[in-house]
XYZ file of C-alpha atoms in Angstrom:
531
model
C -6.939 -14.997 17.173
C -11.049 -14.209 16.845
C -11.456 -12.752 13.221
C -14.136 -10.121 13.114
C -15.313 -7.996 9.736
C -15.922 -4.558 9.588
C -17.538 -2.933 6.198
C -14.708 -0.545 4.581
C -17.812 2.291 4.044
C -18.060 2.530 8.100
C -13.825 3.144 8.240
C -13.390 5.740 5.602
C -9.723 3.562 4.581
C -10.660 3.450 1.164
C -11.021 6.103 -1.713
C -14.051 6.846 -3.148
C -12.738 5.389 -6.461
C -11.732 1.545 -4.582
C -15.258 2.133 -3.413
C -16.958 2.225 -6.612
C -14.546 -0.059 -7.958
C -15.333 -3.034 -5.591
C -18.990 -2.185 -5.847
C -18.754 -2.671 -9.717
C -20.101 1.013 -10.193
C -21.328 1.093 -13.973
C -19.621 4.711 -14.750
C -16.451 2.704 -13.476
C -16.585 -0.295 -16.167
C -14.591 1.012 -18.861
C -11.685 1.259 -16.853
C -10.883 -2.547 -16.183
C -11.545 -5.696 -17.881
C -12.647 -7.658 -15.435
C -14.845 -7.713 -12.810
C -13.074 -8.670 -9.422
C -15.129 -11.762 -8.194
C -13.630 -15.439 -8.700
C -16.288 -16.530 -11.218
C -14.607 -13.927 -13.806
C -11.192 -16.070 -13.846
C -12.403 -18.773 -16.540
C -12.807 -15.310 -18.592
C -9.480 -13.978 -17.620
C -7.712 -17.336 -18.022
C -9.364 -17.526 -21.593
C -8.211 -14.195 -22.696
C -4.864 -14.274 -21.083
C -4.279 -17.154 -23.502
C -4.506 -15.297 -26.721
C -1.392 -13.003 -25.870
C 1.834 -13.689 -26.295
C 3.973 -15.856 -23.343
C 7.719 -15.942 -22.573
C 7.783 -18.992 -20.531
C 11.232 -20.695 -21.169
C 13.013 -17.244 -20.891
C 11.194 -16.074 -17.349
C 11.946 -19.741 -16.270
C 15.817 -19.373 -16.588
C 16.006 -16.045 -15.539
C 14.308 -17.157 -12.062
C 16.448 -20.532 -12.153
C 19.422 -18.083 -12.041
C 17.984 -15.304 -9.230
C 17.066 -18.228 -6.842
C 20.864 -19.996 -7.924
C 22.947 -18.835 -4.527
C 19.172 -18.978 -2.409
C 19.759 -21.139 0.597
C 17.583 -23.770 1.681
C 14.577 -23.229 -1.267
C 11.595 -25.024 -0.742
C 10.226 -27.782 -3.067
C 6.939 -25.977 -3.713
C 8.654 -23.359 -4.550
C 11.076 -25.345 -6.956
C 7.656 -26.817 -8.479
C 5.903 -23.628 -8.935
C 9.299 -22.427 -10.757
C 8.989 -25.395 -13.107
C 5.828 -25.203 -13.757
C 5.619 -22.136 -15.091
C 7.059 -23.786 -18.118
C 3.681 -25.480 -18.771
C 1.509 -23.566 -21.138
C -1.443 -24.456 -17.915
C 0.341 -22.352 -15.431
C -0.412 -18.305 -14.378
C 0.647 -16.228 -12.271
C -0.980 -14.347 -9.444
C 1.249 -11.041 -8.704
C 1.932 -8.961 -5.768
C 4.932 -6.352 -5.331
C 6.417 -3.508 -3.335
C 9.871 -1.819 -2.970
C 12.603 -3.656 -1.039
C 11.738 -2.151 2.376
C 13.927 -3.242 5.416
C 13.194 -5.872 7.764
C 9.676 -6.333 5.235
C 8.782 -2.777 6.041
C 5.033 -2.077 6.980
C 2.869 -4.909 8.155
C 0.440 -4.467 4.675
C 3.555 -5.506 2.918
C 2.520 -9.321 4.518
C -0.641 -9.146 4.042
C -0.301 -8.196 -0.098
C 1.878 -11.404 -0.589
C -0.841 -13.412 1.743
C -3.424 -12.458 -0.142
C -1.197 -13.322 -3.228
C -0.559 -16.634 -1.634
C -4.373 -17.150 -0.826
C -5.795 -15.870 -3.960
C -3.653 -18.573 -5.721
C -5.044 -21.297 -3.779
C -8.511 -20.508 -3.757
C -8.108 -19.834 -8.156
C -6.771 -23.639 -7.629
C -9.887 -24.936 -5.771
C -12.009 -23.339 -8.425
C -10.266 -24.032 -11.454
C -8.406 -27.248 -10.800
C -7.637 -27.931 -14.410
C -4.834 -25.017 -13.815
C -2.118 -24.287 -12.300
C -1.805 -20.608 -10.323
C 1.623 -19.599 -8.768
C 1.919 -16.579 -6.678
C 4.709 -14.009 -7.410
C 6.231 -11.564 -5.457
C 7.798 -8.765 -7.991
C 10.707 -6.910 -6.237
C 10.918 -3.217 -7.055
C 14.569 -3.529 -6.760
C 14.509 -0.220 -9.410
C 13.402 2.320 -6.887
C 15.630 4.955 -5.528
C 13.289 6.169 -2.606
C 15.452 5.483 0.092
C 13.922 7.206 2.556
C 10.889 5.338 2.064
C 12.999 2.038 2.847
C 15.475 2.432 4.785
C 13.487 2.441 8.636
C 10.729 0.428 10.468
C 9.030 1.434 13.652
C 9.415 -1.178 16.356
C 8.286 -0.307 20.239
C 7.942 3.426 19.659
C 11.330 3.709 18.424
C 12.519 4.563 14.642
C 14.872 1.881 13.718
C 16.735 3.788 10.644
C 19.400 2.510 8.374
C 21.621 5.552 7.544
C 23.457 4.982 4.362
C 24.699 7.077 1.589
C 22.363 5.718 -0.906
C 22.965 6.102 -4.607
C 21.241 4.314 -7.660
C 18.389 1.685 -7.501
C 17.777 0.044 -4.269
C 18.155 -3.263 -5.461
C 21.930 -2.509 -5.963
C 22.577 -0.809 -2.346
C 25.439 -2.597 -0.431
C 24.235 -4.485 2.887
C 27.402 -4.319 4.547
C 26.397 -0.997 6.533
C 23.128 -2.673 7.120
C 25.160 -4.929 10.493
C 24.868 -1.976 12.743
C 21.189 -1.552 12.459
C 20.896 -5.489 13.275
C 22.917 -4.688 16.138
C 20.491 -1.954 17.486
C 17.372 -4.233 16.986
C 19.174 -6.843 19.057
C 19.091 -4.410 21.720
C 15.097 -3.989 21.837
C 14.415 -7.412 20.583
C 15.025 -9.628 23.728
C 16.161 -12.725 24.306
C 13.621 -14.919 24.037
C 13.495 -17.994 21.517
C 11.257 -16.417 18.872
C 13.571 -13.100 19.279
C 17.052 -15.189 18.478
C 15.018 -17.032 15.324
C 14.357 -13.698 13.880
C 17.981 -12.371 14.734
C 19.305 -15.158 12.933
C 16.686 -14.909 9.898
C 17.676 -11.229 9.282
C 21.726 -12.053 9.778
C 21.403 -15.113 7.020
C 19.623 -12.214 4.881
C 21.757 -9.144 4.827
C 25.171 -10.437 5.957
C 25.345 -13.279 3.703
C 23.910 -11.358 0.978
C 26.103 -8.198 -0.667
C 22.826 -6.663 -2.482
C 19.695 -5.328 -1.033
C 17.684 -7.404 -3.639
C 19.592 -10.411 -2.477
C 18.987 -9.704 0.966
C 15.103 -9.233 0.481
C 15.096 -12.237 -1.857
C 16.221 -14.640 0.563
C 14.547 -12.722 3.895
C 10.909 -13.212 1.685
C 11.846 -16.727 0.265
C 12.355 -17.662 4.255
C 9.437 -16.120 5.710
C 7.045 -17.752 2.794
C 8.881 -20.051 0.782
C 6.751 -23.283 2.527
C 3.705 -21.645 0.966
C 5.461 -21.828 -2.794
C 5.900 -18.248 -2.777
C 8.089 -17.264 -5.847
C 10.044 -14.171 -6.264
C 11.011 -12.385 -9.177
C 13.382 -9.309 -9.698
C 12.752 -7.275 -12.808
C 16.460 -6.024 -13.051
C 17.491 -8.218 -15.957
C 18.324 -7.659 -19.180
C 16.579 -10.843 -20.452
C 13.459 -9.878 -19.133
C 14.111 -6.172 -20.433
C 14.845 -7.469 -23.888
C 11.581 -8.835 -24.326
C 10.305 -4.959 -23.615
C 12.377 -3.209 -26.134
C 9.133 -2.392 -28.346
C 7.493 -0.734 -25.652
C 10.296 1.128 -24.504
C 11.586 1.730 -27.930
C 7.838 3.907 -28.445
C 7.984 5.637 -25.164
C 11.232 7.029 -26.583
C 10.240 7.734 -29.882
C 6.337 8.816 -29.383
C 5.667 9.305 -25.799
C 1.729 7.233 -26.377
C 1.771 6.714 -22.458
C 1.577 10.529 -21.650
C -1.218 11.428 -23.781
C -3.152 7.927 -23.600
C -2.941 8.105 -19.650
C -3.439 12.042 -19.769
C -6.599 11.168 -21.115
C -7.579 8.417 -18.645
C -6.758 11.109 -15.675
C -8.889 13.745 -16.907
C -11.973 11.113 -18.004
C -11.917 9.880 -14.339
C -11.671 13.452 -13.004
C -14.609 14.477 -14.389
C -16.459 11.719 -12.880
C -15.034 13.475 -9.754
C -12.269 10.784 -9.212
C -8.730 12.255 -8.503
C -5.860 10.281 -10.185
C -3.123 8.639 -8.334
C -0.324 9.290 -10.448
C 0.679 12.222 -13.262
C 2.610 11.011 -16.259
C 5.999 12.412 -17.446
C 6.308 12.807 -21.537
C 8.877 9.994 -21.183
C 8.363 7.268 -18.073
C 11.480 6.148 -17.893
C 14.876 6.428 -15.906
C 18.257 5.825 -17.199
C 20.509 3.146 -14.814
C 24.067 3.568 -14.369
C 26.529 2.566 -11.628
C 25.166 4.848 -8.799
C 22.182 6.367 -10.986
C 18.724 5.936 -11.913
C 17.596 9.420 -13.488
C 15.391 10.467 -15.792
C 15.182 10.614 -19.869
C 14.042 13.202 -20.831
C 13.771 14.712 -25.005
C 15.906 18.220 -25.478
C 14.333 21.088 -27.844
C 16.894 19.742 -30.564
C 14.963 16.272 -30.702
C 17.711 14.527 -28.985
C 17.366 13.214 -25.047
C 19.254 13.612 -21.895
C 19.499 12.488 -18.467
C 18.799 15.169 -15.601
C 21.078 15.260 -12.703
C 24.196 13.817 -14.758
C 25.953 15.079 -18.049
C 24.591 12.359 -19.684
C 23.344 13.148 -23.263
C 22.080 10.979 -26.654
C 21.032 11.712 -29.910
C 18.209 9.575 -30.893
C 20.279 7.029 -32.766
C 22.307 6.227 -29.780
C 19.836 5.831 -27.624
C 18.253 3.237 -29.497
C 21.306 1.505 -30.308
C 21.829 1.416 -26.237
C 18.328 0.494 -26.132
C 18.326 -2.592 -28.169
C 21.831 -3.464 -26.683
C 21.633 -3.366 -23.187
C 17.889 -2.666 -22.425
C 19.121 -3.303 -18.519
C 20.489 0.410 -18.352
C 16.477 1.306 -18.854
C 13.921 1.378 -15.698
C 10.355 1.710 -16.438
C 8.401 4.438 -13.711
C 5.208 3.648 -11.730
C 3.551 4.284 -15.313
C 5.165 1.807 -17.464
C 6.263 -0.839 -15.179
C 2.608 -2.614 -14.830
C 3.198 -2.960 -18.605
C 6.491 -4.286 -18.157
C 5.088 -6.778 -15.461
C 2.233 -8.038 -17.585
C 4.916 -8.398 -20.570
C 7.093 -11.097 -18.983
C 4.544 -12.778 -16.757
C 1.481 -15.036 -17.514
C 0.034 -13.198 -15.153
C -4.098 -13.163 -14.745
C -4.351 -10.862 -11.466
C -2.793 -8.056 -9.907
C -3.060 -8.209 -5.769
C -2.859 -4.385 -4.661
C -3.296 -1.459 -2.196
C -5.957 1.183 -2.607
C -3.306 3.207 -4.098
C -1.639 0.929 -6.236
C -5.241 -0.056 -8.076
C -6.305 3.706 -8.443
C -3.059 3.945 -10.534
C -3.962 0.363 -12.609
C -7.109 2.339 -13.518
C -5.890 4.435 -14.903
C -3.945 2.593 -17.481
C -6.318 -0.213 -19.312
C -5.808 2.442 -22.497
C -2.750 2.047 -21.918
C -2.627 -1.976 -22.258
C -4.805 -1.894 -25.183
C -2.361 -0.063 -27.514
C 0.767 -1.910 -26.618
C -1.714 -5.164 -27.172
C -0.919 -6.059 -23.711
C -3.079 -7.962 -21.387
C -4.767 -6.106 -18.699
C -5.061 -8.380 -15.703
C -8.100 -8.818 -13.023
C -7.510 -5.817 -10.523
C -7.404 -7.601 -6.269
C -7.880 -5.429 -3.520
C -5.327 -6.835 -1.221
C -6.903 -7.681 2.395
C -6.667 -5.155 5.424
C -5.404 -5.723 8.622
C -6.310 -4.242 12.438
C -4.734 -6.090 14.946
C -5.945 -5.593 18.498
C -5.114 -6.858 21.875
C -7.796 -8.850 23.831
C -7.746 -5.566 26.558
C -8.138 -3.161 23.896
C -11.581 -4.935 22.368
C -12.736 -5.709 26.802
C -11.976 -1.953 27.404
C -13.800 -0.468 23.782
C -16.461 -2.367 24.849
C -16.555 -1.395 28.596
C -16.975 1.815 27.339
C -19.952 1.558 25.422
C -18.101 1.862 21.956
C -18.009 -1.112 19.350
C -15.052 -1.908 16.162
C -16.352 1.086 13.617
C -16.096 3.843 16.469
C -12.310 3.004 16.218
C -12.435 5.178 12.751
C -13.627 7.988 14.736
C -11.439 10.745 15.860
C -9.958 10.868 19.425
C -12.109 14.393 20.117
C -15.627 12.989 18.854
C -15.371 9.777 21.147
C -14.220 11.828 23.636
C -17.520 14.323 23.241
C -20.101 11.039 23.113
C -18.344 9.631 25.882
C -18.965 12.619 27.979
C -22.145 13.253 26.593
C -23.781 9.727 27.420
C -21.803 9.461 31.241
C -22.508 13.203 32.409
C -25.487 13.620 34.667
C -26.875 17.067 35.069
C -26.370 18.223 31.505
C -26.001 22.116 30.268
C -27.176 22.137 26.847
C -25.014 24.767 25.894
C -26.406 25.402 21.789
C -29.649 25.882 24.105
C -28.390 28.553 26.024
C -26.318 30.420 23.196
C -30.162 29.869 20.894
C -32.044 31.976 24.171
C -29.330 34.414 24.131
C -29.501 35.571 20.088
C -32.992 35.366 20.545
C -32.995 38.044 23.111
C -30.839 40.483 21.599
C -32.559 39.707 18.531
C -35.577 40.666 20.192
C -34.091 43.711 21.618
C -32.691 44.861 18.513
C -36.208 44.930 16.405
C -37.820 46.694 19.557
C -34.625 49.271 19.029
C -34.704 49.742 15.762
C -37.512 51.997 15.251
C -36.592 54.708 18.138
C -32.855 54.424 16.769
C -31.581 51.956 14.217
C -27.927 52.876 15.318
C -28.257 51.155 18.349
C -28.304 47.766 16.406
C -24.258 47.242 15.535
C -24.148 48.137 19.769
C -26.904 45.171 20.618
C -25.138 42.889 17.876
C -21.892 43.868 19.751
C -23.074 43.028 23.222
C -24.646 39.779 21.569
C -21.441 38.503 20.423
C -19.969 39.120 24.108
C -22.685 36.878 25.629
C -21.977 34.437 23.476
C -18.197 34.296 23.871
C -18.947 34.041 27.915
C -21.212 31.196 27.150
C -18.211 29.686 24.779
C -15.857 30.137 27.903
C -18.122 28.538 30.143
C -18.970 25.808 27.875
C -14.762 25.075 28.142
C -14.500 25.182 31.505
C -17.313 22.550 32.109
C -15.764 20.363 29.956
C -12.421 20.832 31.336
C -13.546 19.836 34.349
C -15.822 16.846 33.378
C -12.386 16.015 31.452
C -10.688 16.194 34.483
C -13.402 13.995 36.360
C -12.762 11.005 33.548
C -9.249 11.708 33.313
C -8.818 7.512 33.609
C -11.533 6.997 30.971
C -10.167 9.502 28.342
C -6.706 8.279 28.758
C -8.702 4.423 27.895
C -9.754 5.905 24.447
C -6.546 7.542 23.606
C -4.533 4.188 24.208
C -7.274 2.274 22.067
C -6.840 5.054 19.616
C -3.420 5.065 19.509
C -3.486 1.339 18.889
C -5.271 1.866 15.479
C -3.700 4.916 14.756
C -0.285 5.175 15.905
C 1.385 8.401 14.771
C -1.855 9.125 13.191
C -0.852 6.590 10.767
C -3.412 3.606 10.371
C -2.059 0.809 11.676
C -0.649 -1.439 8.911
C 1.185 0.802 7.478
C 2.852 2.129 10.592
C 4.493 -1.000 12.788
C 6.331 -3.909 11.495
C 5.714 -7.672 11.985
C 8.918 -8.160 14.555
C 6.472 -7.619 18.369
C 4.010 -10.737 16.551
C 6.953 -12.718 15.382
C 8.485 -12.332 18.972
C 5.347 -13.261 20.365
C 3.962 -16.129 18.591
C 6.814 -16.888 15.856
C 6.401 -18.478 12.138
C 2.560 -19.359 13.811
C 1.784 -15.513 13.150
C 1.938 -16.311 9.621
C 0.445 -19.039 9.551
C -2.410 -17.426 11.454
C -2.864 -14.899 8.904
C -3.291 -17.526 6.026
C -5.768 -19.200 7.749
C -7.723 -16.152 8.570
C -7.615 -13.863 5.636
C -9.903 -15.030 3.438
C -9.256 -13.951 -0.688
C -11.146 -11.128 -2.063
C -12.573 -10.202 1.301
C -13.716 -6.664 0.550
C -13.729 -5.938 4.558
C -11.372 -4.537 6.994
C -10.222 -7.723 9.029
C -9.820 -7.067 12.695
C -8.021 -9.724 14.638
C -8.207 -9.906 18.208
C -5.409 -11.601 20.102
């Protein structure tokens, strides 16, 4: 593939707030700890050293998850053991358990997880850096999971989903395989992936099992290692912090406060906390805790109900049956892992900026804050034709309409300047109404009237031209919709519309490898790759 770059200020992908935050705006700097540039590891490294680790118990609660994995590589098996060794960090990545890997950006976070790990390793040889991949086997979304989009068709897995994802049954999971087999083919790359995703969810009984080993297959050469947060080892070590959410509710006021300090530097917050950010798990639950009037808690949606004595006492003995939200479980993450970077989505960072606060009262380290790279993939044809038509990478952020109206505008000989004509005609009735005024100023709302009428006939005119120059370039305009289509589909950018399965089919594990090779770490661009 040729790589290209295009700056993210000409594609209008990012927030304002990613903006400022990649640019190292000054009124941003209070919100992070670090600045996101590779020199600022020996800093992060240094600090991340002073706060507390959990090595041996992370170590055998991964030895266990990766127990029943098939076929685990030996750089993964050496990143696992090393993370014993007080020299080893983490670089972390995660997302929910999407099926089939979901959206194409959920590749390209764990690349750039991959990559950002090796080039940490170039600089700073005297460590060791192993990228994670944290499942968010907690999340109930289903909808959000349970469908890819694969040759203009919605590939959906309908299932009566109850509880965390993580815990969802595969079995029903055989008839969806069965439907992609249909649009998939028969070619060799098509049976490799038929057989990767029938070793994951048939020979797995758990959605997190499934996406364990699917992820461990697709990058387990590059030492990939993948941890599930669903244990109550890992949860035992985050009693304190959950015990205070319970009891105080810090993170809604501390985070509160975050929101409204960025809003007033005209930044809009990605997330609104609850007074208590976590959910209650049970078999076929994960609901929220919320406090009653009486100062006890219960869970909505079930007749669940504690006073505050047994609620700790469940607390402190099975701290499994608690799941932190989207505001609490970057804490939890940065409690279990030696962890020095976070690699994430616009979205996900505007949240992590929201919490630094946060980290500080819980004494928790905040880690460096990685824009993950961002993909546009484009077919050789699509770049001849964008070209052919006098239109280069950035126009491909433009809407359909305004490419349509240059297009026209620079290939249309005998041009009507139309604003012209509609500028002569309101000067003419303007005109006429100050000459009118004087012998009888009622006869102004009747000139305005007849104004207005010109100008609608010059509006209907001005459609009918272009209708017909339309009609004229019908071939050409239907060019720039395809193209558009291509980066849009469904309106949707991209890389977070279609799936990996047509690249896989086409060029097999080498479309992986591909994207390692070109996506370069901390590249604050848009990527365009043209096949």
């Amino acid at each position: 593939m040729q790589k290209y770059t295009l700056d993210f200020a000409q594609t209008g992908l990012l927030p304002h707030l990613i903006t400022d935050y990649i640019l190292q705006n000054d009124s941003l700097k209070s919100f992070y700890q670090y600045p996101p540039t590779l020199n600022s590891f020996a800093d992060v490294i240094e600090q991340r050293k002073k706060f507390p680790f959990h090595r041996n118990t992370l170590f055998s609660v991964i030895q266990k998850q990766y127990a029943d994995v098939a076929a685990v590589n030996d750089l993964v098996k050496e990143n696992i053991s090393s993370l014993q060794n007080e020299n080893t960090f983490t670089v972390t990545t995660g997302h929910q358990l999407c099926i089939f890997t979901g959206p194409l950006y959920v590749l390209y976070k764990i690349i750039s997880t991959i990559n950002l790990a090796k080039a940490l390793k170039e600089k700073y040889p005297a460590y060791h850096f192993v990228p994670v991949y944290w499942m968010a086997s907690e999340d109930h979304d289903f909808a959000e999971i349970n469908h890819i989009h694969l040759f203009n068709k919605k590939i959906e897995w309908k299932n009566e989903a109850k509880g965390i994802a993580g815990g969802l049954p595969t079995e029903t999971i055989a008839d969806v395989i069965k439907e992609l087999k249909e649009v998939l083919g028969t070619s060799e790359n098509a049976n490799k992936l038929e057989q990767l995703f029938e070793h994951s969810y048939l020979f797995n009984s758990s959605l997190a099992d499934a996406m364990r080993a699917l992820i461990n297959d697709l990058f387990g050469k590059y030492g990939l290692v993948i941890v599930d947060g669903n244990e109550h080892a890992l949860k035992n070590i985050f009693i304190p912090a959950m015990e205070e959410e319970l009891l105080h509710q810090s993170s809604f006021e501390i985070v509160s406060a975050t929101s409204s300090a960025l809003e007033k530097l005209k930044y809009k917050p990605q997330v609104n906390p609850r007074n208590i950010n976590l959910f209650f798990l049970e078999e076929g639950l994960r609901e929220r805790i919320v406090p009653t009037a009486d100062g006890n808690y219960e869970v909505i949606n079930s007749d669940i109900k504690f006073t505050k004595e047994a609620l700790l006492d469940v607390l402190h003995l099975q701290p499994e049956k608690f799941s932190p939200n989207v505001v609490l479980r970057p804490l939890y993450q940065e409690t279990v892992l030696p962890n020095i970077a976070y690699v994430g989505g616009p979205g996900e960072l505007s949240y992590w900026l929201q919490y630094k606060l946060l980290f500080d009262h819980h004494k928790i380290h905040f880690p460096s804050l990685i824009l993950r790279n961002s993909v546009l993939i484009l077919d050789a044809n699509a770049q001849k034709k964008l070209n052919a038509l006098g239109f280069d990478f950035k126009d491909l952020f433009r809407s359909y309409d305004d490419l349509v109206k240059e297009y026209i505008s620079k290939n249309t000989e005998n041009k009507i300047d139309f604003a012209e004509q509609a500028l002569q005609i309101k000067n003419i009735f303007e005109n006429l109404s100050q000459k009118t005024s004087p012998v009888d100023p009622t006869l102004v709302a009747s000139i305005k009237a007849e104004q207005q009428k010109a100008l609608n006939s010059i509006d209907v005119i001005d459609k009918k031209v272009t209708a017909a120059i339309k009609r004229k370039n019908e071939t050409v305009l239907n060019q720039i919709k395809v193209i558009t289509e291509k980066v849009f589909p469904e309106k949707t950018f991209q890389e977070r519309y279609q799936n990996f399965i047509p690249y896989y089919i086409k060029y097999g594990e080498g479309f992986i490898d591909e994207l390692i090779i070109q996506l370069k770490s901390m590249d604050n661009n848009l990527t365009i790759l043209v096949e």
